[in-house]
Short mmCIF file of C-alpha atoms and ligand atoms in Angstrom, two decimals:
data_model
loop_
_atom_site.label_atom_id
_atom_site.label_comp_id
_atom_site.label_asym_id
_atom_site.label_seq_id
_atom_site.Cartn_x
_atom_site.Cartn_y
_atom_site.Cartn_z
CA MET A 1 -142.26 -131.42 -240.99
CA ASN A 2 -143.89 -129.62 -243.84
CA GLU A 3 -145.98 -126.90 -242.25
CA GLU A 4 -148.66 -126.99 -244.88
CA ILE A 5 -152.05 -127.06 -243.24
CA GLU A 6 -154.93 -128.42 -245.18
CA ILE A 7 -158.47 -128.25 -243.98
CA LEU A 8 -160.99 -130.55 -245.55
CA PRO A 9 -164.36 -129.17 -246.59
CA GLU A 10 -167.34 -130.16 -244.47
CA LEU A 11 -168.46 -133.60 -245.55
CA GLU A 12 -171.80 -134.29 -247.02
CA GLU A 13 -174.28 -135.80 -244.60
CA SER A 14 -174.77 -138.74 -246.96
CA GLU A 15 -171.16 -139.94 -246.63
CA ASP A 16 -171.28 -143.58 -245.67
CA PHE A 17 -168.79 -146.33 -244.81
CA SER A 18 -169.07 -148.15 -248.12
CA ASN A 19 -167.49 -145.40 -250.22
CA LEU A 20 -164.48 -144.69 -248.05
CA GLY A 21 -162.29 -147.35 -249.66
CA LEU A 22 -162.31 -149.93 -246.85
CA SER A 23 -161.87 -153.61 -247.60
CA GLU A 24 -164.90 -155.84 -247.77
CA GLU A 25 -163.83 -157.76 -244.67
CA VAL A 26 -163.50 -154.60 -242.60
CA LEU A 27 -166.72 -153.14 -243.94
CA ARG A 28 -168.60 -156.26 -243.00
CA ALA A 29 -167.38 -156.09 -239.41
CA VAL A 30 -168.25 -152.39 -239.16
CA LEU A 31 -171.78 -152.91 -240.42
CA GLU A 32 -172.20 -155.87 -238.13
CA LYS A 33 -171.13 -153.68 -235.21
CA GLY A 34 -174.09 -151.50 -236.13
CA TYR A 35 -172.33 -148.31 -237.17
CA GLU A 36 -174.46 -146.55 -239.73
CA LYS A 37 -172.42 -143.50 -240.67
CA PRO A 38 -168.78 -142.60 -240.15
CA SER A 39 -168.24 -139.90 -237.53
CA PRO A 40 -166.60 -136.70 -238.85
CA VAL A 41 -163.10 -137.71 -237.74
CA GLN A 42 -163.57 -141.12 -239.38
CA ALA A 43 -164.92 -139.67 -242.62
CA GLN A 44 -161.86 -137.43 -242.86
CA ALA A 45 -159.12 -139.71 -241.57
CA ILE A 46 -159.98 -143.01 -243.27
CA PRO A 47 -159.47 -141.94 -246.92
CA LEU A 48 -156.26 -140.11 -245.97
CA VAL A 49 -154.73 -143.07 -244.17
CA LEU A 50 -155.71 -145.29 -247.08
CA LYS A 51 -153.88 -142.90 -249.39
CA GLY A 52 -150.78 -143.28 -247.25
CA ARG A 53 -150.75 -139.85 -245.63
CA ASP A 54 -149.47 -139.14 -242.15
CA ILE A 55 -152.15 -137.42 -240.11
CA ILE A 56 -152.56 -135.45 -236.93
CA ALA A 57 -156.15 -135.55 -235.77
CA ALA A 58 -157.78 -133.64 -232.94
CA SER A 59 -161.33 -134.47 -232.13
CA GLN A 60 -163.18 -134.41 -228.86
CA THR A 61 -163.31 -137.52 -226.82
CA GLY A 62 -165.98 -140.07 -227.75
CA THR A 63 -166.03 -139.24 -231.45
CA GLY A 64 -164.72 -142.57 -232.74
CA LYS A 65 -161.02 -141.94 -233.16
CA THR A 66 -160.14 -145.62 -232.67
CA ALA A 67 -162.01 -146.75 -235.78
CA ALA A 68 -160.59 -143.74 -237.63
CA PHE A 69 -157.18 -145.41 -237.55
CA ALA A 70 -158.07 -149.08 -237.02
CA LEU A 71 -160.29 -149.50 -240.07
CA PRO A 72 -157.86 -148.17 -242.71
CA ILE A 73 -154.90 -149.92 -241.06
CA LEU A 74 -156.71 -153.27 -241.10
CA THR A 75 -157.61 -152.63 -244.72
CA LEU A 76 -154.01 -151.88 -245.70
CA LEU A 77 -152.38 -154.69 -243.73
CA LYS A 78 -154.58 -157.17 -245.57
CA GLN A 79 -152.85 -160.39 -244.60
CA ASN A 80 -150.89 -162.07 -241.92
CA GLY A 81 -147.19 -161.12 -241.90
CA PRO A 82 -144.49 -159.70 -239.63
CA LEU A 83 -145.25 -157.10 -236.94
CA ARG A 84 -146.18 -154.07 -239.03
CA CYS A 85 -148.38 -151.93 -236.84
CA LEU A 86 -147.74 -150.41 -233.43
CA ILE A 87 -150.34 -148.49 -231.43
CA LEU A 88 -149.19 -146.71 -228.28
CA GLU A 89 -151.68 -145.97 -225.51
CA PRO A 90 -151.19 -144.11 -222.22
CA THR A 91 -153.02 -146.52 -219.90
CA ARG A 92 -153.66 -150.24 -219.62
CA GLU A 93 -157.41 -149.80 -219.82
CA LEU A 94 -157.12 -147.82 -223.04
CA ALA A 95 -154.75 -150.35 -224.51
CA GLN A 96 -157.20 -153.15 -223.68
CA GLN A 97 -160.05 -151.22 -225.20
CA VAL A 98 -158.22 -150.51 -228.44
CA GLU A 99 -157.00 -154.09 -228.75
CA LYS A 100 -160.56 -155.28 -228.36
CA ALA A 101 -161.65 -152.87 -231.08
CA PHE A 102 -159.01 -154.32 -233.43
CA HIS A 103 -160.40 -157.79 -232.77
CA VAL A 104 -163.93 -156.64 -233.51
CA TYR A 105 -163.11 -154.67 -236.67
CA GLY A 106 -160.64 -157.30 -237.87
CA LYS A 107 -162.75 -160.39 -237.19
CA TYR A 108 -163.10 -161.25 -240.88
CA THR A 109 -159.37 -160.85 -241.57
CA ASP A 110 -156.68 -163.25 -240.43
CA LEU A 111 -154.65 -160.43 -238.89
CA LYS A 112 -153.40 -160.99 -235.36
CA THR A 113 -153.42 -158.34 -232.66
CA THR A 114 -151.86 -158.58 -229.25
CA LEU A 115 -151.80 -156.47 -226.12
CA LEU A 116 -148.65 -155.54 -224.19
CA HIS A 117 -149.02 -153.73 -220.90
CA GLY A 118 -147.57 -153.84 -217.43
CA GLY A 119 -149.07 -155.25 -214.24
CA VAL A 120 -149.32 -158.76 -215.69
CA GLY A 121 -146.81 -161.52 -216.40
CA TYR A 122 -144.69 -161.84 -219.52
CA GLY A 123 -145.68 -165.42 -220.38
CA LYS A 124 -148.66 -164.92 -222.64
CA GLN A 125 -147.20 -161.76 -224.16
CA CYS A 126 -143.97 -163.57 -225.13
CA ASP A 127 -145.90 -166.56 -226.47
CA ASP A 128 -148.06 -164.32 -228.66
CA LEU A 129 -145.01 -162.49 -229.96
CA LYS A 130 -143.24 -165.74 -230.70
CA GLN A 131 -146.20 -167.04 -232.67
CA GLY A 132 -146.20 -163.85 -234.72
CA VAL A 133 -148.52 -160.87 -234.65
CA ASP A 134 -149.35 -158.16 -237.15
CA ILE A 135 -150.51 -155.51 -234.71
CA VAL A 136 -149.29 -154.62 -231.22
CA VAL A 137 -151.26 -152.36 -228.90
CA ALA A 138 -149.01 -151.35 -226.02
CA THR A 139 -148.30 -149.02 -223.15
CA PRO A 140 -144.82 -147.50 -223.44
CA GLY A 141 -143.23 -148.99 -220.29
CA ARG A 142 -143.93 -152.63 -221.04
CA LEU A 143 -143.07 -152.20 -224.69
CA LEU A 144 -139.64 -150.88 -223.71
CA ASP A 145 -139.19 -153.89 -221.43
CA HIS A 146 -139.91 -156.20 -224.35
CA LEU A 147 -137.51 -154.28 -226.57
CA GLY A 148 -134.86 -154.63 -223.85
CA ARG A 149 -135.47 -158.38 -223.70
CA ARG A 150 -135.46 -158.54 -227.50
CA THR A 151 -138.78 -160.34 -227.49
CA LEU A 152 -139.95 -158.16 -230.34
CA SER A 153 -138.51 -156.00 -233.07
CA LEU A 154 -140.04 -152.85 -234.51
CA GLU A 155 -137.91 -152.87 -237.63
CA GLN A 156 -140.77 -153.70 -239.93
CA VAL A 157 -143.35 -151.43 -238.36
CA ASN A 158 -144.85 -149.30 -241.08
CA PHE A 159 -147.90 -148.04 -239.21
CA LEU A 160 -147.32 -146.15 -236.02
CA VAL A 161 -150.19 -144.65 -234.03
CA LEU A 162 -149.77 -142.36 -231.03
CA ASP A 163 -153.23 -142.48 -229.54
CA GLU A 164 -154.54 -140.17 -226.80
CA ALA A 165 -151.38 -138.14 -227.26
CA ASP A 166 -152.43 -135.43 -224.80
CA ARG A 167 -152.74 -137.96 -222.03
CA MET A 168 -149.45 -139.56 -222.99
CA LEU A 169 -147.85 -136.15 -222.64
CA ASP A 170 -149.50 -135.44 -219.28
CA MET A 171 -148.36 -138.78 -217.91
CA GLY A 172 -144.77 -138.01 -218.83
CA PHE A 173 -144.46 -140.75 -221.44
CA MET A 174 -142.97 -138.66 -224.22
CA PRO A 175 -139.31 -139.58 -223.54
CA ASP A 176 -140.30 -143.28 -223.61
CA VAL A 177 -142.32 -142.71 -226.76
CA ARG A 178 -139.35 -141.07 -228.43
CA ARG A 179 -137.11 -143.99 -227.51
CA ILE A 180 -139.63 -146.43 -228.95
CA ILE A 181 -140.07 -144.50 -232.16
CA GLY A 182 -136.31 -144.42 -232.51
CA GLN A 183 -136.47 -148.20 -232.92
CA CYS A 184 -139.18 -148.20 -235.59
CA ALA A 185 -138.46 -148.35 -239.27
CA LYS A 186 -138.02 -144.88 -240.76
CA LYS A 187 -138.51 -145.77 -244.39
CA ARG A 188 -142.06 -146.27 -245.56
CA ARG A 189 -143.38 -145.64 -242.06
CA ARG A 190 -146.77 -143.95 -241.87
CA SER A 191 -147.51 -142.27 -238.61
CA MET A 192 -150.65 -140.93 -237.03
CA LEU A 193 -151.26 -138.91 -233.95
CA PHE A 194 -154.68 -138.75 -232.32
CA SER A 195 -155.61 -136.50 -229.47
CA ALA A 196 -158.60 -134.81 -227.91
CA THR A 197 -156.73 -131.55 -227.55
CA LEU A 198 -153.71 -130.13 -229.35
CA VAL A 199 -151.28 -128.24 -227.17
CA PRO A 200 -147.93 -126.85 -228.38
CA GLU A 201 -145.96 -129.73 -226.82
CA ILE A 202 -147.96 -132.19 -228.90
CA GLU A 203 -147.31 -130.17 -232.02
CA SER A 204 -143.60 -130.47 -231.33
CA VAL A 205 -143.83 -134.26 -230.93
CA ALA A 206 -145.84 -134.33 -234.13
CA ALA A 207 -143.19 -132.35 -235.94
CA TRP A 208 -140.65 -134.94 -234.90
CA VAL A 209 -142.68 -138.08 -235.63
CA LEU A 210 -144.87 -137.23 -238.59
CA HIS A 211 -143.91 -136.63 -242.17
CA ASN A 212 -145.84 -133.97 -244.05
CA PRO A 213 -148.98 -134.64 -242.02
CA PHE A 214 -152.49 -133.79 -242.99
CA ARG A 215 -154.21 -131.95 -240.20
CA ILE A 216 -157.71 -132.81 -239.10
CA ALA A 217 -159.25 -130.63 -236.41
CA ILE A 218 -162.82 -131.16 -235.43
CA GLY A 219 -164.66 -128.99 -232.94
CA GLY A 220 -161.77 -126.79 -231.82
CA GLY A 221 -160.12 -129.24 -229.43
CA THR A 222 -161.59 -128.08 -226.13
CA ALA A 223 -165.27 -128.60 -226.66
CA THR A 224 -167.37 -130.92 -224.54
CA ALA A 225 -170.31 -132.77 -226.04
CA GLU A 226 -173.45 -130.73 -226.67
CA THR A 227 -175.55 -133.48 -225.19
CA VAL A 228 -174.10 -133.03 -221.71
CA THR A 229 -175.85 -130.87 -219.11
CA HIS A 230 -173.55 -129.23 -216.56
CA ALA A 231 -174.24 -128.15 -212.99
CA ILE A 232 -172.31 -126.90 -209.99
CA TYR A 233 -173.45 -127.81 -206.47
CA PRO A 234 -171.96 -125.41 -203.95
CA VAL A 235 -171.58 -126.91 -200.48
CA ASP A 236 -169.50 -126.53 -197.36
CA GLU A 237 -166.51 -128.88 -197.21
CA ARG A 238 -167.99 -130.57 -194.10
CA GLN A 239 -171.19 -131.59 -195.88
CA LYS A 240 -169.67 -132.70 -199.14
CA PHE A 241 -170.22 -136.40 -198.66
CA ASP A 242 -173.78 -135.94 -197.36
CA LEU A 243 -174.59 -133.86 -200.41
CA LEU A 244 -173.13 -136.53 -202.68
CA VAL A 245 -175.42 -139.11 -201.13
CA ALA A 246 -178.38 -136.74 -201.47
CA ILE A 247 -177.56 -136.11 -205.13
CA LEU A 248 -177.27 -139.82 -205.82
CA LYS A 249 -180.70 -140.25 -204.29
CA GLU A 250 -182.14 -137.45 -206.38
CA ILE A 251 -180.82 -138.43 -209.78
CA ASP A 252 -181.99 -141.19 -212.01
CA TYR A 253 -178.61 -142.72 -212.66
CA ARG A 254 -177.80 -145.96 -214.32
CA SER A 255 -174.13 -145.67 -214.31
CA VAL A 256 -172.08 -142.95 -212.68
CA ILE A 257 -168.39 -142.17 -212.37
CA ILE A 258 -167.34 -140.21 -209.28
CA PHE A 259 -164.00 -138.47 -209.70
CA CYS A 260 -161.80 -137.80 -206.69
CA ARG A 261 -158.57 -135.83 -206.57
CA THR A 262 -156.46 -138.47 -204.83
CA LYS A 263 -156.25 -142.26 -204.68
CA ASN A 264 -156.73 -142.18 -200.95
CA GLY A 265 -159.74 -139.90 -201.37
CA ALA A 266 -161.25 -142.33 -203.86
CA ASP A 267 -160.76 -145.24 -201.43
CA ILE A 268 -162.43 -143.31 -198.63
CA ILE A 269 -165.41 -142.16 -200.68
CA ALA A 270 -165.93 -145.67 -202.00
CA ARG A 271 -165.84 -147.08 -198.48
CA TRP A 272 -168.33 -144.52 -197.21
CA LEU A 273 -170.62 -145.18 -200.17
CA GLU A 274 -170.47 -148.90 -199.46
CA ASN A 275 -171.47 -148.07 -195.88
CA THR A 276 -174.51 -146.23 -197.20
CA ASP A 277 -175.49 -149.26 -199.28
CA HIS A 278 -174.15 -148.13 -202.63
CA LYS A 279 -172.31 -150.83 -204.47
CA THR A 280 -169.12 -149.33 -205.87
CA ALA A 281 -166.01 -150.22 -207.81
CA ILE A 282 -162.71 -148.36 -207.42
CA LEU A 283 -160.18 -147.53 -210.09
CA HIS A 284 -156.83 -145.82 -209.59
CA SER A 285 -153.20 -146.58 -210.18
CA ASP A 286 -152.47 -148.10 -206.76
CA ARG A 287 -154.92 -150.93 -207.39
CA SER A 288 -153.53 -154.16 -208.78
CA GLN A 289 -154.17 -155.01 -212.42
CA LYS A 290 -156.59 -157.70 -211.33
CA GLU A 291 -158.56 -155.22 -209.23
CA ARG A 292 -158.53 -152.68 -212.05
CA ASP A 293 -159.82 -155.22 -214.56
CA LYS A 294 -162.48 -156.39 -212.17
CA ALA A 295 -163.62 -152.83 -211.48
CA MET A 296 -163.89 -152.01 -215.19
CA GLU A 297 -165.64 -155.24 -215.97
CA GLY A 298 -168.18 -154.84 -213.17
CA PHE A 299 -168.87 -151.29 -214.17
CA LYS A 300 -169.07 -151.89 -217.92
CA SER A 301 -171.37 -154.86 -217.50
CA GLY A 302 -173.71 -152.86 -215.28
CA LYS A 303 -173.19 -155.07 -212.23
CA VAL A 304 -171.80 -152.09 -210.37
CA GLU A 305 -173.47 -148.75 -210.98
CA ILE A 306 -170.90 -146.49 -209.34
CA LEU A 307 -167.24 -146.24 -210.24
CA VAL A 308 -165.10 -144.14 -207.93
CA ALA A 309 -161.93 -143.11 -209.70
CA THR A 310 -159.05 -140.72 -210.07
CA ASP A 311 -158.12 -138.99 -213.30
CA ILE A 312 -156.61 -142.22 -214.60
CA VAL A 313 -160.09 -142.86 -215.99
CA SER A 314 -160.69 -139.37 -217.29
CA ARG A 315 -159.09 -139.80 -220.70
CA GLY A 316 -160.33 -141.93 -223.48
CA ILE A 317 -162.01 -144.73 -221.54
CA ASP A 318 -165.10 -145.59 -223.48
CA ILE A 319 -168.13 -146.75 -221.59
CA MET A 320 -171.12 -146.09 -223.74
CA GLU A 321 -173.73 -145.89 -221.04
CA VAL A 322 -172.30 -143.54 -218.43
CA SER A 323 -175.27 -141.38 -217.49
CA HIS A 324 -173.58 -139.14 -214.93
CA VAL A 325 -170.14 -137.88 -214.12
CA ILE A 326 -169.80 -136.45 -210.63
CA ASN A 327 -166.75 -134.42 -209.71
CA TYR A 328 -166.58 -135.02 -205.99
CA ASP A 329 -163.44 -132.92 -206.13
CA ILE A 330 -163.31 -130.20 -208.73
CA PRO A 331 -160.53 -130.85 -211.27
CA GLN A 332 -157.49 -128.68 -210.62
CA HIS A 333 -156.49 -128.65 -214.28
CA ARG A 334 -159.13 -127.21 -216.52
CA GLU A 335 -158.43 -129.71 -219.32
CA ASP A 336 -159.32 -132.50 -216.90
CA TYR A 337 -162.81 -131.08 -216.57
CA VAL A 338 -163.35 -131.55 -220.30
CA HIS A 339 -161.85 -135.02 -220.22
CA ARG A 340 -163.79 -136.22 -217.19
CA ILE A 341 -167.02 -134.90 -218.63
CA GLY A 342 -166.15 -136.63 -221.90
CA ARG A 343 -166.86 -139.97 -220.18
CA THR A 344 -170.55 -139.20 -220.57
CA GLY A 345 -172.54 -137.93 -223.54
CA ARG A 346 -170.51 -140.09 -225.92
CA MET A 347 -171.63 -140.42 -229.52
CA ASN A 348 -174.60 -138.12 -228.93
CA ASN A 349 -176.00 -139.91 -225.91
CA GLU A 350 -177.26 -137.65 -223.15
CA GLY A 351 -175.29 -137.14 -219.99
CA ASP A 352 -175.15 -135.04 -216.84
CA ALA A 353 -172.05 -133.54 -215.31
CA VAL A 354 -172.27 -132.63 -211.64
CA THR A 355 -169.50 -130.81 -209.80
CA LEU A 356 -169.39 -130.33 -206.04
CA PHE A 357 -167.95 -126.97 -205.24
CA THR A 358 -166.54 -125.56 -202.01
CA ALA A 359 -165.28 -122.10 -201.10
CA SER A 360 -161.66 -123.05 -201.70
CA ASP A 361 -162.42 -124.17 -205.26
CA GLN A 362 -163.25 -120.70 -206.59
CA ASP A 363 -160.12 -120.22 -208.69
CA PHE A 364 -160.35 -123.68 -210.25
CA LEU A 365 -163.95 -123.10 -211.23
CA LYS A 366 -163.23 -119.69 -212.70
CA ASN A 367 -160.48 -121.25 -214.76
CA ILE A 368 -162.70 -124.07 -215.99
CA GLU A 369 -165.50 -121.73 -216.99
CA LYS A 370 -163.06 -119.54 -218.87
CA PHE A 371 -161.62 -122.58 -220.66
CA ILE A 372 -164.97 -123.90 -221.81
CA GLY A 373 -166.33 -120.42 -222.53
CA GLN A 374 -169.43 -120.89 -220.47
CA LYS A 375 -170.76 -120.16 -217.04
CA ILE A 376 -172.14 -123.25 -215.38
CA GLU A 377 -175.39 -123.09 -213.47
CA ARG A 378 -175.23 -123.23 -209.64
CA ILE A 379 -177.80 -125.49 -208.10
CA LYS A 380 -179.15 -125.78 -204.58
CA LEU A 381 -180.69 -129.14 -203.83
CA ASP A 382 -184.24 -128.60 -202.56
CA ASP A 383 -184.52 -131.28 -199.93
CA PHE A 384 -181.02 -131.09 -198.56
CA ASP A 385 -180.44 -129.76 -195.07
CA TYR A 386 -177.65 -127.24 -195.70
CA LYS A 387 -176.00 -126.52 -192.36
CA TRP A 388 -173.90 -123.77 -193.91
CA THR A 389 -175.24 -121.50 -196.62
CA PRO A 390 -173.87 -122.54 -200.02
CA ILE A 391 -172.30 -119.88 -202.24
CA LEU A 392 -174.85 -119.45 -204.96
CA GLU A 393 -174.26 -116.81 -207.54
CA GLU A 394 -176.70 -115.14 -209.82
CA VAL A 395 -176.75 -117.00 -213.13
CA LYS A 396 -176.49 -114.48 -215.93
CA PRO A 397 -178.44 -115.09 -219.14
CA GLN A 398 -176.37 -117.30 -221.42
CA PRO A 399 -175.03 -115.58 -224.51
CA LYS A 400 -175.44 -117.67 -227.63
CA ARG A 401 -172.06 -118.97 -228.72
CA ARG A 402 -171.17 -120.95 -231.75
CA ASN A 403 -168.94 -123.97 -231.75
CA ARG A 404 -168.26 -124.04 -228.06
CA GLY A 405 -169.72 -127.46 -227.74
CA PHE A 406 -172.49 -126.30 -225.49
CA SER A 407 -176.06 -125.55 -226.23
CA GLY A 408 -177.10 -122.08 -225.11
CA ALA A 409 -179.48 -123.14 -222.40
CA ILE A 410 -178.23 -125.28 -219.58
CA SER A 411 -181.25 -126.50 -217.77
CA MET A 412 -180.77 -129.19 -215.21
CA ASN A 413 -183.01 -132.12 -215.79
CA LEU A 414 -181.61 -134.70 -213.48
CA GLY A 415 -184.63 -136.90 -213.32
CA ARG A 416 -185.13 -137.59 -216.97
CA LYS A 417 -185.02 -141.05 -218.40
CA ARG A 418 -182.54 -141.57 -221.12
CA ARG A 419 -182.24 -143.85 -224.09
P1 ADP B 501 -162.46 -141.58 -228.97
O1 ADP B 501 -161.18 -142.34 -229.16
O2 ADP B 501 -162.64 -140.48 -229.98
O3 ADP B 501 -162.66 -141.09 -227.57
P2 ADP B 501 -163.71 -144.16 -229.37
O4 ADP B 501 -162.94 -144.62 -230.53
O5 ADP B 501 -163.38 -144.73 -228.05
O6 ADP B 501 -163.68 -142.56 -229.26
O7 ADP B 501 -165.27 -144.40 -229.73
C1 ADP B 501 -166.31 -144.03 -228.89
C2 ADP B 501 -167.51 -144.96 -229.06
O8 ADP B 501 -168.15 -144.71 -230.29
C3 ADP B 501 -167.17 -146.42 -229.09
O9 ADP B 501 -168.09 -147.10 -228.26
C4 ADP B 501 -167.37 -146.87 -230.52
O10 ADP B 501 -167.81 -148.21 -230.61
C5 ADP B 501 -168.44 -145.92 -230.98
N1 ADP B 501 -168.37 -145.61 -232.42
C6 ADP B 501 -167.23 -145.38 -233.13
N2 ADP B 501 -167.52 -145.09 -234.40
C7 ADP B 501 -168.87 -145.12 -234.52
C8 ADP B 501 -169.80 -144.89 -235.62
N3 ADP B 501 -169.37 -144.56 -236.80
N4 ADP B 501 -171.11 -145.02 -235.36
C9 ADP B 501 -171.55 -145.34 -234.12
N5 ADP B 501 -170.74 -145.57 -233.04
C10 ADP B 501 -169.42 -145.45 -233.24
MG1 MG B 502 -159.59 -142.85 -228.10
#
């Protein structure tokens, strides 16, 4: 890889979709979708991809990375042909989401996109492949199965996208990804890597996959959205669930994701919530594909207001209207805090991030606060009957920081109505 690093100048505010070089068909679909202005990662990536550059792009979650690659790729593919574009995604839900986006942005083209992921039969996938597709959105495992069965060939792939690369790395997919890339065309291949954060392991994958890439880094890679308000609720382990119920009662939520550390924990919390008359959906990797789809559908459509999940949902899943993220269990990896919280406050919507905190979580919290460069306010719920005194610390005045992705003041305004 050429190590040249280029940083683009800040773009003018007036930049709009129509002068980025997208095809008329794609532009029409974008405008119809209601996007007014490209997000920063889109404004930077789209012209570069159209020029044929490889790119590595880091931009916080919820900033529109999907369209940043989908729009120029759809523009360049133009017409129906052999399989020329492969997008790799770490989870089934993400793959579904990105495939859907390709359908939306490509609705005025005759390009065909199909979805390949595990947990479902091969029938439809093989039929689609046989009929011919231009774009495949896949999870690595199922794609390798298809390659083994020779139901598809990657020899003519000239656009390769590694999406949500940090998650792919965390989930241990990199060896699979390398095997897949080994089967893609080398000549004329343009490759792109998108990630919320850039860690050294990703840089090394990038060095292997990308050719002379242009580097786009927006917001430093660890920032959480400025529109999210954070709060810690200290509580004794034995009253955790009661406090959760009290918090749910207190807040004006429309749609909330509750993160648990384990699958079993998520099942238990969901069951208890159901017993307290809260309708919930559950999402984790031990649920069948049908159950996972149903949970996402119910939650996205607003039929179910509470989704209880493990970290499988913490990366990349885009649900526009999530008003609250509640960490029932504090994340053990500090990056997961940023990713979980990234499920709310997307595209400048407001969001609240609530974390329950027990005495044994001290080190995790310290680590998270160090990572995000901010101390999070500790809150005691007024009307809750604390049987054990919660560990509340003095909140120091917040120093003003630039570019940390947080506004200086973190006031908790749980009851507010949002857009
Ligand atoms: P990321 O991959 O960076 O996490 P996504 O591609 O999932 O983000 O996009 C997040 C949300 O933003 C999606 O709902 C998408 O429809 C919306 N979005 C993308 N680009 C724009 C834009 N230019 N204007 C308004 N909304 C947008
Ligand atoms: Mg994404």
